[in-house]
mmCIF file of C-alpha atoms and ligand atoms in Angstrom:
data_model
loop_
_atom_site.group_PDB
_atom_site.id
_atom_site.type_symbol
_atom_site.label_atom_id
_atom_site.label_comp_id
_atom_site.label_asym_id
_atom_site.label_seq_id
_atom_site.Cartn_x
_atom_site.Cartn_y
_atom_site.Cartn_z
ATOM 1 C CA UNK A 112 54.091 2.457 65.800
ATOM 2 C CA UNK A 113 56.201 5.458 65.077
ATOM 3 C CA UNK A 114 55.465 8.981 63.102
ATOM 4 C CA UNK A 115 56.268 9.539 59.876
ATOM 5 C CA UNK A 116 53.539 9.250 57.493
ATOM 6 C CA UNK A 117 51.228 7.752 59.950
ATOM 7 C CA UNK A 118 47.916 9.340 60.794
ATOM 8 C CA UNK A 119 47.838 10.427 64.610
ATOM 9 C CA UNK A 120 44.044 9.025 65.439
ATOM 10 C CA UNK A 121 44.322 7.568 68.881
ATOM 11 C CA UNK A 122 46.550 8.102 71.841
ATOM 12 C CA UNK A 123 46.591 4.169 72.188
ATOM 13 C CA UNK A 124 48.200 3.469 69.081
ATOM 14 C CA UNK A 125 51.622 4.760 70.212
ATOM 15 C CA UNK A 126 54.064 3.545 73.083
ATOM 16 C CA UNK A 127 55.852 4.943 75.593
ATOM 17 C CA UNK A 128 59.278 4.789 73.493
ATOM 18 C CA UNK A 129 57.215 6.990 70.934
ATOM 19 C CA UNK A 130 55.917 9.282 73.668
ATOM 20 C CA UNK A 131 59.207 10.088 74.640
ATOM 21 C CA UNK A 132 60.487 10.814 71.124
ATOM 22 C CA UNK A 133 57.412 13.337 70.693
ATOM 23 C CA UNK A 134 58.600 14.839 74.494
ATOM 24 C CA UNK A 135 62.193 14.950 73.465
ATOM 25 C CA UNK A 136 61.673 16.917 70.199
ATOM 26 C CA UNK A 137 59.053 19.457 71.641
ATOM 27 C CA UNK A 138 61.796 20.470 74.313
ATOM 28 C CA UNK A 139 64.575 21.056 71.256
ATOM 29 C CA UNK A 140 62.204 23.236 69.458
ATOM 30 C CA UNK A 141 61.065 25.102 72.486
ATOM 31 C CA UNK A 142 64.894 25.809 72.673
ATOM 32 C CA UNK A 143 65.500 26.172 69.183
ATOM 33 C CA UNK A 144 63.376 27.918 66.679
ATOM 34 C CA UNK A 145 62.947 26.688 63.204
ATOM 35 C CA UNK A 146 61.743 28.932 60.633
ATOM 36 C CA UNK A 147 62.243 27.113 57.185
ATOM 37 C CA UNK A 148 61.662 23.731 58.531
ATOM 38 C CA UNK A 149 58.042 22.849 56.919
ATOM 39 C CA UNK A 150 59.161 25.323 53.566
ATOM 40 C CA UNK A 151 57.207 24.056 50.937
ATOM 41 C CA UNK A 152 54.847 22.269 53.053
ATOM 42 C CA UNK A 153 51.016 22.951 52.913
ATOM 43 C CA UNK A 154 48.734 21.825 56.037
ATOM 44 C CA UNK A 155 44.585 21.364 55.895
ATOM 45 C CA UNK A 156 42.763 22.985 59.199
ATOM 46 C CA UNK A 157 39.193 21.149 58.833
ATOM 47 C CA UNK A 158 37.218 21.986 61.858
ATOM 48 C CA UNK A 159 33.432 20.517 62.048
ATOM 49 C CA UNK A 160 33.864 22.212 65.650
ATOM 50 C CA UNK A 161 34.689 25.092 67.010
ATOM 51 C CA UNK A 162 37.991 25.287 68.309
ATOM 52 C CA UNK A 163 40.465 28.209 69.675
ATOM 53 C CA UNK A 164 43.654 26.717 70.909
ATOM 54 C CA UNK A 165 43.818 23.372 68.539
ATOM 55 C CA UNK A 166 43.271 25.271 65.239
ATOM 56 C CA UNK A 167 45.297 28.441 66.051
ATOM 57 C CA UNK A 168 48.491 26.340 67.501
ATOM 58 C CA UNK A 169 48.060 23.957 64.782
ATOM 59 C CA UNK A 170 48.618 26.936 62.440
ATOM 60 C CA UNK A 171 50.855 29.330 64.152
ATOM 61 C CA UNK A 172 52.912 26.131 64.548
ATOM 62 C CA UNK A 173 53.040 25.558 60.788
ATOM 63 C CA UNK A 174 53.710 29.017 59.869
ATOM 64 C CA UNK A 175 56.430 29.681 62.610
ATOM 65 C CA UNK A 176 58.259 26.705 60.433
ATOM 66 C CA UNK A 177 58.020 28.049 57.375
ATOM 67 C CA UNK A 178 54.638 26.326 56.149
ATOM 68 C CA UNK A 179 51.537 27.122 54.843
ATOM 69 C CA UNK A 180 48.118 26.406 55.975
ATOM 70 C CA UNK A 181 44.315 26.835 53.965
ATOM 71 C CA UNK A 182 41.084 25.059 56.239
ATOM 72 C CA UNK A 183 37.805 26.304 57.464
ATOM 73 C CA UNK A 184 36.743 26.340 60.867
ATOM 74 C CA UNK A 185 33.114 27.104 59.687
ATOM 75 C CA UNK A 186 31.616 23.919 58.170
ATOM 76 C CA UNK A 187 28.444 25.702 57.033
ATOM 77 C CA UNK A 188 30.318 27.238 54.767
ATOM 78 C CA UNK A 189 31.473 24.406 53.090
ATOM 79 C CA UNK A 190 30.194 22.121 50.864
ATOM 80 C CA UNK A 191 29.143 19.577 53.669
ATOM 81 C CA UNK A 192 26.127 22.056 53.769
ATOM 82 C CA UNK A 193 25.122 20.637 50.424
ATOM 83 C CA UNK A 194 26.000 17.369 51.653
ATOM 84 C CA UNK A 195 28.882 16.242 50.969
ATOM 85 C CA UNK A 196 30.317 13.173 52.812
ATOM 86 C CA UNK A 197 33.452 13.656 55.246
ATOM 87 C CA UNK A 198 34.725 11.085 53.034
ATOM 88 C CA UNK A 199 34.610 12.651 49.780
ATOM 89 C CA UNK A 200 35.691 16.196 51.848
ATOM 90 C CA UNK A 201 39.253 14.609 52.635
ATOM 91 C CA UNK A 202 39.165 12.597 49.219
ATOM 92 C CA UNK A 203 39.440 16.233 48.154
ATOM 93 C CA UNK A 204 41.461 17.740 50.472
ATOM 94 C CA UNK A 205 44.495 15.200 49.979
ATOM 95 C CA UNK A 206 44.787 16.881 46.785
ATOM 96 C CA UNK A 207 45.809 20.047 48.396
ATOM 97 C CA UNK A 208 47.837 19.772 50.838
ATOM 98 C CA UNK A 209 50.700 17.380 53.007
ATOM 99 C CA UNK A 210 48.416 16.916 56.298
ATOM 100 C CA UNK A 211 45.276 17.554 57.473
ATOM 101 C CA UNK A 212 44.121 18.148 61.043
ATOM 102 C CA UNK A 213 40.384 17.553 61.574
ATOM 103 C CA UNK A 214 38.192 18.086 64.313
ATOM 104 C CA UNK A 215 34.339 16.985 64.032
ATOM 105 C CA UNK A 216 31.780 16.146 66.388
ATOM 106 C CA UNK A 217 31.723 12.738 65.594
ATOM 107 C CA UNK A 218 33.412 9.667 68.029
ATOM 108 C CA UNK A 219 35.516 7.764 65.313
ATOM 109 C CA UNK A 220 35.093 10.666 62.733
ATOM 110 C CA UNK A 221 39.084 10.781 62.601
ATOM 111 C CA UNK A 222 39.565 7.144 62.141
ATOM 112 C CA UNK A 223 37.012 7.431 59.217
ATOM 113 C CA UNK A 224 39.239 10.136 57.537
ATOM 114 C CA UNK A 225 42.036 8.169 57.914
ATOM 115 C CA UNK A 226 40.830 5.049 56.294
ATOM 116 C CA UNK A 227 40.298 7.536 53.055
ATOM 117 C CA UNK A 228 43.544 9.307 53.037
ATOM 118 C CA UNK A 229 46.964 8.847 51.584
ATOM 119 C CA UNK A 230 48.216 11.906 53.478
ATOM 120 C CA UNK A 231 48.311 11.738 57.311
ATOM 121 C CA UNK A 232 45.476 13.141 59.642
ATOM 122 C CA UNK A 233 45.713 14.353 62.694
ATOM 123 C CA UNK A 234 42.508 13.766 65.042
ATOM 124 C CA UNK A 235 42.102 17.356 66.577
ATOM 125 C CA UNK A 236 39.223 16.199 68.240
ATOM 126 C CA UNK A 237 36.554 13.510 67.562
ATOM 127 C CA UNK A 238 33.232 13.738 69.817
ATOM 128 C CA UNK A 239 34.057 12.387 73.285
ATOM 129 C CA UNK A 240 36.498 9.965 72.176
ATOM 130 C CA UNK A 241 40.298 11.506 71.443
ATOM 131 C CA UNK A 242 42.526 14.469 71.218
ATOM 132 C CA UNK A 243 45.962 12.980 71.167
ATOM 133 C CA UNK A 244 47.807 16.227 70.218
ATOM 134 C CA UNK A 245 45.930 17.568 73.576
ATOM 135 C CA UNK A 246 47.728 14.465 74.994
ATOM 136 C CA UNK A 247 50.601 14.771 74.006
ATOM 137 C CA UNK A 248 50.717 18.692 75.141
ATOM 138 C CA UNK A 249 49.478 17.663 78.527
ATOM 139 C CA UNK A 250 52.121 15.118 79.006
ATOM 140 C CA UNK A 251 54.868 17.727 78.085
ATOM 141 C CA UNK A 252 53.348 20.015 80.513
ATOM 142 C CA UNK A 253 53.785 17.241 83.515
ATOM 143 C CA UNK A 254 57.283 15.992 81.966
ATOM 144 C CA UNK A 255 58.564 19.979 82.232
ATOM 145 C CA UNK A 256 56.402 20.614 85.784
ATOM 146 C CA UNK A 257 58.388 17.193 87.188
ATOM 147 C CA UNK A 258 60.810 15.931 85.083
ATOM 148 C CA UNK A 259 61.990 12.873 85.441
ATOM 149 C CA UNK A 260 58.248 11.609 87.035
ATOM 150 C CA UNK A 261 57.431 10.155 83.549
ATOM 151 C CA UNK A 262 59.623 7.490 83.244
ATOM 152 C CA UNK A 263 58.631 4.069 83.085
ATOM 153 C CA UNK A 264 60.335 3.096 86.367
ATOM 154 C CA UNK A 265 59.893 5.382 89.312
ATOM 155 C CA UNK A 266 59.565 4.421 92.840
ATOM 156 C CA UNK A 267 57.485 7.012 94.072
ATOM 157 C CA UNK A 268 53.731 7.360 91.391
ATOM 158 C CA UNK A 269 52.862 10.645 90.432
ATOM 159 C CA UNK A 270 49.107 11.848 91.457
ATOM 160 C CA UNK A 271 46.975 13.049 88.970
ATOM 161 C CA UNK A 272 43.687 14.370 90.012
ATOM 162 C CA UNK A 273 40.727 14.211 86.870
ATOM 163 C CA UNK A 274 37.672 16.787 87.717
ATOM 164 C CA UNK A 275 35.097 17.692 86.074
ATOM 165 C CA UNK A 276 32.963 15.894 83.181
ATOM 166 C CA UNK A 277 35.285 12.875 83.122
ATOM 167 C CA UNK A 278 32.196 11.129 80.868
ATOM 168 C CA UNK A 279 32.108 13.371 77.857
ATOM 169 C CA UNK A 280 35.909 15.034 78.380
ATOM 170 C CA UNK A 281 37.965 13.284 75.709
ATOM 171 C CA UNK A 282 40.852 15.004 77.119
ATOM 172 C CA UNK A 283 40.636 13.191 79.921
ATOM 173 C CA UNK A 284 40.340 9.954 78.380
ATOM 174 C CA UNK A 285 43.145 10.241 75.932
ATOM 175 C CA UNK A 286 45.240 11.505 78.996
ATOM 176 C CA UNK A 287 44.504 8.585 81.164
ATOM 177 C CA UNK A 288 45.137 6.171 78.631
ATOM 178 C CA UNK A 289 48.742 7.778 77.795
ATOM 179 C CA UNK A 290 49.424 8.134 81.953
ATOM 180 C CA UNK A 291 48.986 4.026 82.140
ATOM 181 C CA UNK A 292 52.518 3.539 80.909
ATOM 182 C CA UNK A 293 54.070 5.465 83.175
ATOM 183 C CA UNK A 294 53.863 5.149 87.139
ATOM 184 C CA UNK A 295 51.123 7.212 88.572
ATOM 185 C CA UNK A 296 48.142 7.058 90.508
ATOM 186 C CA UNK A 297 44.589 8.843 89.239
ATOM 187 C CA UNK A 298 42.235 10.152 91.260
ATOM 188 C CA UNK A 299 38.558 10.729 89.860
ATOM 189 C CA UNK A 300 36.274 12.969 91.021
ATOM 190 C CA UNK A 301 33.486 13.817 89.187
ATOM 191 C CA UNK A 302 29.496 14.987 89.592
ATOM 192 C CA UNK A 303 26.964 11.772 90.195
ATOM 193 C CA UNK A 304 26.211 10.696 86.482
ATOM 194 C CA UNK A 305 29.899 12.179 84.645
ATOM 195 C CA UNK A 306 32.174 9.274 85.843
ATOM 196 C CA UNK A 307 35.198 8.206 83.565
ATOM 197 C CA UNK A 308 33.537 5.827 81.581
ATOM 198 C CA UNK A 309 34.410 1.953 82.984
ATOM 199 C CA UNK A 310 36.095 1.013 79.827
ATOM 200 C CA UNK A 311 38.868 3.269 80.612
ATOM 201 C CA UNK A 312 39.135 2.743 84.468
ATOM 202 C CA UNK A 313 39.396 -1.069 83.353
ATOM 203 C CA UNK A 314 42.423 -0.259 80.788
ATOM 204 C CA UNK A 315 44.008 1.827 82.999
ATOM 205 C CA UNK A 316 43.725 -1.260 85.919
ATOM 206 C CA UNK A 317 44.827 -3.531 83.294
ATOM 207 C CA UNK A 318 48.322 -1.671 82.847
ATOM 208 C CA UNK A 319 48.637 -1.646 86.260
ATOM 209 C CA UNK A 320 47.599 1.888 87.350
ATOM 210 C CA UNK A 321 45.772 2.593 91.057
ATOM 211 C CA UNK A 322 42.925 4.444 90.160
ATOM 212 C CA UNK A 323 40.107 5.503 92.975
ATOM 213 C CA UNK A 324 37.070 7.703 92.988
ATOM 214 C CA UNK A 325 37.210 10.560 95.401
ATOM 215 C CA UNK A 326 34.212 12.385 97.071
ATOM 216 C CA UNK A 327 35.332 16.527 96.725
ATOM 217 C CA UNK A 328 37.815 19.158 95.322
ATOM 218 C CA UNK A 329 38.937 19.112 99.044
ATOM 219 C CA UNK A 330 40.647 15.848 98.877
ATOM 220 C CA UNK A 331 41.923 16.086 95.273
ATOM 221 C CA UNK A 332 43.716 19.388 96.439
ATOM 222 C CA UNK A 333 45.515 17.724 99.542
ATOM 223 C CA UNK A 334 46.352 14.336 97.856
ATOM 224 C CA UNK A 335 47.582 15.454 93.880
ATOM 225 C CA UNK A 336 50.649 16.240 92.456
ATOM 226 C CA UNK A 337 48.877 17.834 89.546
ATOM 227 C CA UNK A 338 44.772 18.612 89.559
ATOM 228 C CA UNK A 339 43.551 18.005 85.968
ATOM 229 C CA UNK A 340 39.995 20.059 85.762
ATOM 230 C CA UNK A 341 37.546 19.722 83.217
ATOM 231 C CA UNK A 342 34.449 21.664 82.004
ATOM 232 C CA UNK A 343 31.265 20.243 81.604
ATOM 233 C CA UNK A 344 30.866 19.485 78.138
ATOM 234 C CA UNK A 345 27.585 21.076 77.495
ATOM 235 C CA UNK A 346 27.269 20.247 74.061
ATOM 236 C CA UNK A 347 27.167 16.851 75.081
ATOM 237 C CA UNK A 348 24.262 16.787 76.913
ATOM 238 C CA UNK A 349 21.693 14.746 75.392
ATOM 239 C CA UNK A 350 19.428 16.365 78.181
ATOM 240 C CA UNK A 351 19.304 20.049 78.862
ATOM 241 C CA UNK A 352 17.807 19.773 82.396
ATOM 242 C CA UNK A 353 20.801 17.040 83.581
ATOM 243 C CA UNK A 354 23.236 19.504 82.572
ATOM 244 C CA UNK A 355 21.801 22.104 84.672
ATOM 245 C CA UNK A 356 21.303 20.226 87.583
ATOM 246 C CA UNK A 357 24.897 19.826 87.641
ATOM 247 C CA UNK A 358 26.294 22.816 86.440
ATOM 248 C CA UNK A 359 27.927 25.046 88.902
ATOM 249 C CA UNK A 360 28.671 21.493 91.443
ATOM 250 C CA UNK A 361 32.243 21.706 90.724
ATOM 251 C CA UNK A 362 34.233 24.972 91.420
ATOM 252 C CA UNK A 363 38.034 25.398 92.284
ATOM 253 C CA UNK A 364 38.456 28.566 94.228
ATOM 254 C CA UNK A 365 41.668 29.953 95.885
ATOM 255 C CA UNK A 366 40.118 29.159 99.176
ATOM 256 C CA UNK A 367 40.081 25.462 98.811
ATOM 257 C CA UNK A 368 43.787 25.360 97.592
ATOM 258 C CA UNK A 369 44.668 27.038 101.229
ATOM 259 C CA UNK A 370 45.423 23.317 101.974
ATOM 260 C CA UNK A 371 47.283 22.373 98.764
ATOM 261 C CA UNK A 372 51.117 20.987 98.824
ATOM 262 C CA UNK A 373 53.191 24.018 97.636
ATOM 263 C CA UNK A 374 54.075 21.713 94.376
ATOM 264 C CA UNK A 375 50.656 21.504 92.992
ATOM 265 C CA UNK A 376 50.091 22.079 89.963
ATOM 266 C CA UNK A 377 46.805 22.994 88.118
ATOM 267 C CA UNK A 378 46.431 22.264 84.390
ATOM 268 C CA UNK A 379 43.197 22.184 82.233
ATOM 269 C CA UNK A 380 42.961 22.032 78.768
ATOM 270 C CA UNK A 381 40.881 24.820 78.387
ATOM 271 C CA UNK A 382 38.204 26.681 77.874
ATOM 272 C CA UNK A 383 37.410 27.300 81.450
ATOM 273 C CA UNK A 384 33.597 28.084 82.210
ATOM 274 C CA UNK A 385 32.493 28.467 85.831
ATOM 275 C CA UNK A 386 34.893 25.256 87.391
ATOM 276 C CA UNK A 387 38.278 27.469 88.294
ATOM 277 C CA UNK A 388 37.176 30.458 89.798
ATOM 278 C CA UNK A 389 39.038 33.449 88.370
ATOM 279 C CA UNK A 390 41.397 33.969 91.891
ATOM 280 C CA UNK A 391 42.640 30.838 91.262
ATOM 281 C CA UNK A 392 44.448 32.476 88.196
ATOM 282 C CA UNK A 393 47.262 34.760 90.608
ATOM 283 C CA UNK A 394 47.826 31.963 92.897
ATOM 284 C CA UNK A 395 51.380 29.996 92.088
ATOM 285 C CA UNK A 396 49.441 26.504 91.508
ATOM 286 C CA UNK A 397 47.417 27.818 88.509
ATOM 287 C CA UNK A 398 49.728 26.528 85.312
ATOM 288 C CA UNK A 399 46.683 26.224 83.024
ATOM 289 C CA UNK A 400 47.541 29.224 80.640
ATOM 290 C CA UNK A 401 50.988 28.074 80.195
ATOM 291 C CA UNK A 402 50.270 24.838 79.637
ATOM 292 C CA UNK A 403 48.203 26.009 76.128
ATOM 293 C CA UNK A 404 51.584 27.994 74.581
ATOM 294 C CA UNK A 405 53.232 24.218 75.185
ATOM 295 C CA UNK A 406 50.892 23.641 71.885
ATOM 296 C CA UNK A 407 53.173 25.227 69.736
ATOM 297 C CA UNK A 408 56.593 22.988 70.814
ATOM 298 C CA UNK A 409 54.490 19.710 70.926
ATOM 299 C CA UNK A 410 52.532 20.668 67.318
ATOM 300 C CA UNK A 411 55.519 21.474 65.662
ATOM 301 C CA UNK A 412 57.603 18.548 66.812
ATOM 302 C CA UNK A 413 54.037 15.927 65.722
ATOM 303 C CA UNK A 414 54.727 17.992 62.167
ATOM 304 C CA UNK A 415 57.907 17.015 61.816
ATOM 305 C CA UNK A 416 57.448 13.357 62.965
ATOM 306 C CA UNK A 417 54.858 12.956 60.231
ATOM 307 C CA UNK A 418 56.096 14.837 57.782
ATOM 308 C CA UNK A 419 59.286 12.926 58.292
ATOM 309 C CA UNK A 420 61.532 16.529 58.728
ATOM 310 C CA UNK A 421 65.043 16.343 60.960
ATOM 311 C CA UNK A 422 65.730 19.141 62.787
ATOM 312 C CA UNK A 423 68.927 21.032 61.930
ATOM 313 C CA UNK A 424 71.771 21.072 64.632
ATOM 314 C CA UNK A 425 72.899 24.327 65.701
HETATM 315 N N1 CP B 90 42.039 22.397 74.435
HETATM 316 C C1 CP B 90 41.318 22.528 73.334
HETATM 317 O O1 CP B 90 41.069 21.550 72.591
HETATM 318 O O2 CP B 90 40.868 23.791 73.104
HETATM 319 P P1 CP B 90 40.047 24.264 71.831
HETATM 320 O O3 CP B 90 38.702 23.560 71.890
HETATM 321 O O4 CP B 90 39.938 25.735 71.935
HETATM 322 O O5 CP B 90 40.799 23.811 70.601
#
């Protein structure tokens, strides 16, 4: 569907010719820095939910091009406390500024905000449903780990391994909708009762993607090319007691990597609780820290695309 001026809602909505475009500019401006590129330009942070790495890259990716941002990451503080609709909230905010990036706890929350803006949105997070920009950062991480792997024609599939809380993890589900274009093969392999949902095992067949559940960590180590973990999405536990039956079932230590393929690589879009144990971190798989600071490239070069900027040449 292309960028500019379009709100950035669903991973689904945009091909593989537009994933590459996204790629291609996030490597020129981790090459090349741009400091006056978004001059003039004024972005809204609105976060219903808190947030670390999606609000601060958002932001340091706006300023670091010149930009400007105002938001709140503290809805309490806001007028939605008196009530206010998230309608009449970006009815507002479209006043202010060029873009807005919202996260909310809310599936389809971002879709809502789009069908009431005239300036784009960027979903940043919408209940268990999407995080495209996530996406889109995770794919950049794979297409620098093993370029070349993500084209659309490839003999050889990548494997990606999903762990974790593959039922409420909307990074997961964004990511596996985004890997169907290209050739790989997903492995699942998640606690009894936090499958991937069968809506988006049945897309993924559709496109033509092998996709198998697998028993243990064990086996995802031996068989992956990259091992996607996940945490367990606490706050979307409708039931306090499930989530501590399976809390602490899934945990990545150095010790099980002994049998890993020197190549693999471990990414997780972070925060980490209890599932990568912390000697994981000095071990030469762990790529999970460096995969966040790809947020910067890949939010600055979504920026542009919507906000319709060219890069200079230089
Ligand atoms: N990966 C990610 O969405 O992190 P935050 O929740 O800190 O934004």
């Amino acid at each position: 569907m292309g960028f500019q001026g379009q709100h950035i809602i669903s991973i689904g909505d945009f091909s593989p010719a537009d994933i590459r475009q996204l790629l291609h500019l996030a490597h020129r401006f981790s090459q090349q820095p741009q400091p006056d590129l978004f001059a003039g330009k004024l972005m809204a942070t609105l976060f219903f939910e808190p947030s670390t790495r999606t609000r601060l890259s958002f932001e340091a990716a706006m300023q670091k091009c010149g930009g400007r941002v105002i938001g709140f990451s503290e809805a309490s503080m806001t007028s939605t406390k008196k009530g206010e609709s998230l309608a009449d909230t970006i009815r507002m905010v479209e006043q202010y500024a060029d873009v807005i990036v919202l996260r909310h706890p809310r599936d389809g929350s971002a879709r809502l905000a789009s069908e009431v803006s005239s300036i784009p949105v960027i979903n940043g997070g919408d209940g268990a449903n999407q995080h495209p920009s996530q996406t889109f950062l995770d794919l950049f991480t794979i297409d620098t780990l093993f370029p070349g792997r993500l084209e659309t024609h490839q003999d050889k599939p990548l494997v990606v391994a999903f762990a974790g809380d593959l039922r409420y993890g909307r990074t997961v589900h964004s990511l596996l909708a985004a890997l169907s274009h290209f050739p790989v093969k997903i492995l699942c392999c998640a606690p009894r009762g936090l499958e991937m949902p069968e809506h988006h095992i049945q897309l993924a067949r559709k496109a033509g993607v092998e996709i198998c559940d697998i028993p243990d960590l064990a086996t995802a180590v031996r068989e992956a090319d990259i091992l996607y973990m996940t945490r367990l999405q606490e706050e979307r536990f409708p039931d306090p007691i499930e989530f501590d039956h399976v809390k602490s079932t899934y945990r990545l230590t150095a010790r099980l990597l002994r049998d890993a393929q020197p190549s693999l690589r471990i990414l997780h879009p972070l925060p980490r609780i209890n599932e990568i144990d912390r000697d994981v971190d000095s071990t030469p798989h762990a790529y999970y820290f460096p995969q966040a600071g790809t947020g910067i490239p890949v939010r600055q070069a979504l920026l542009a695309l919507v906000l319709g900027k060219e890069l200079s040449h230089g």
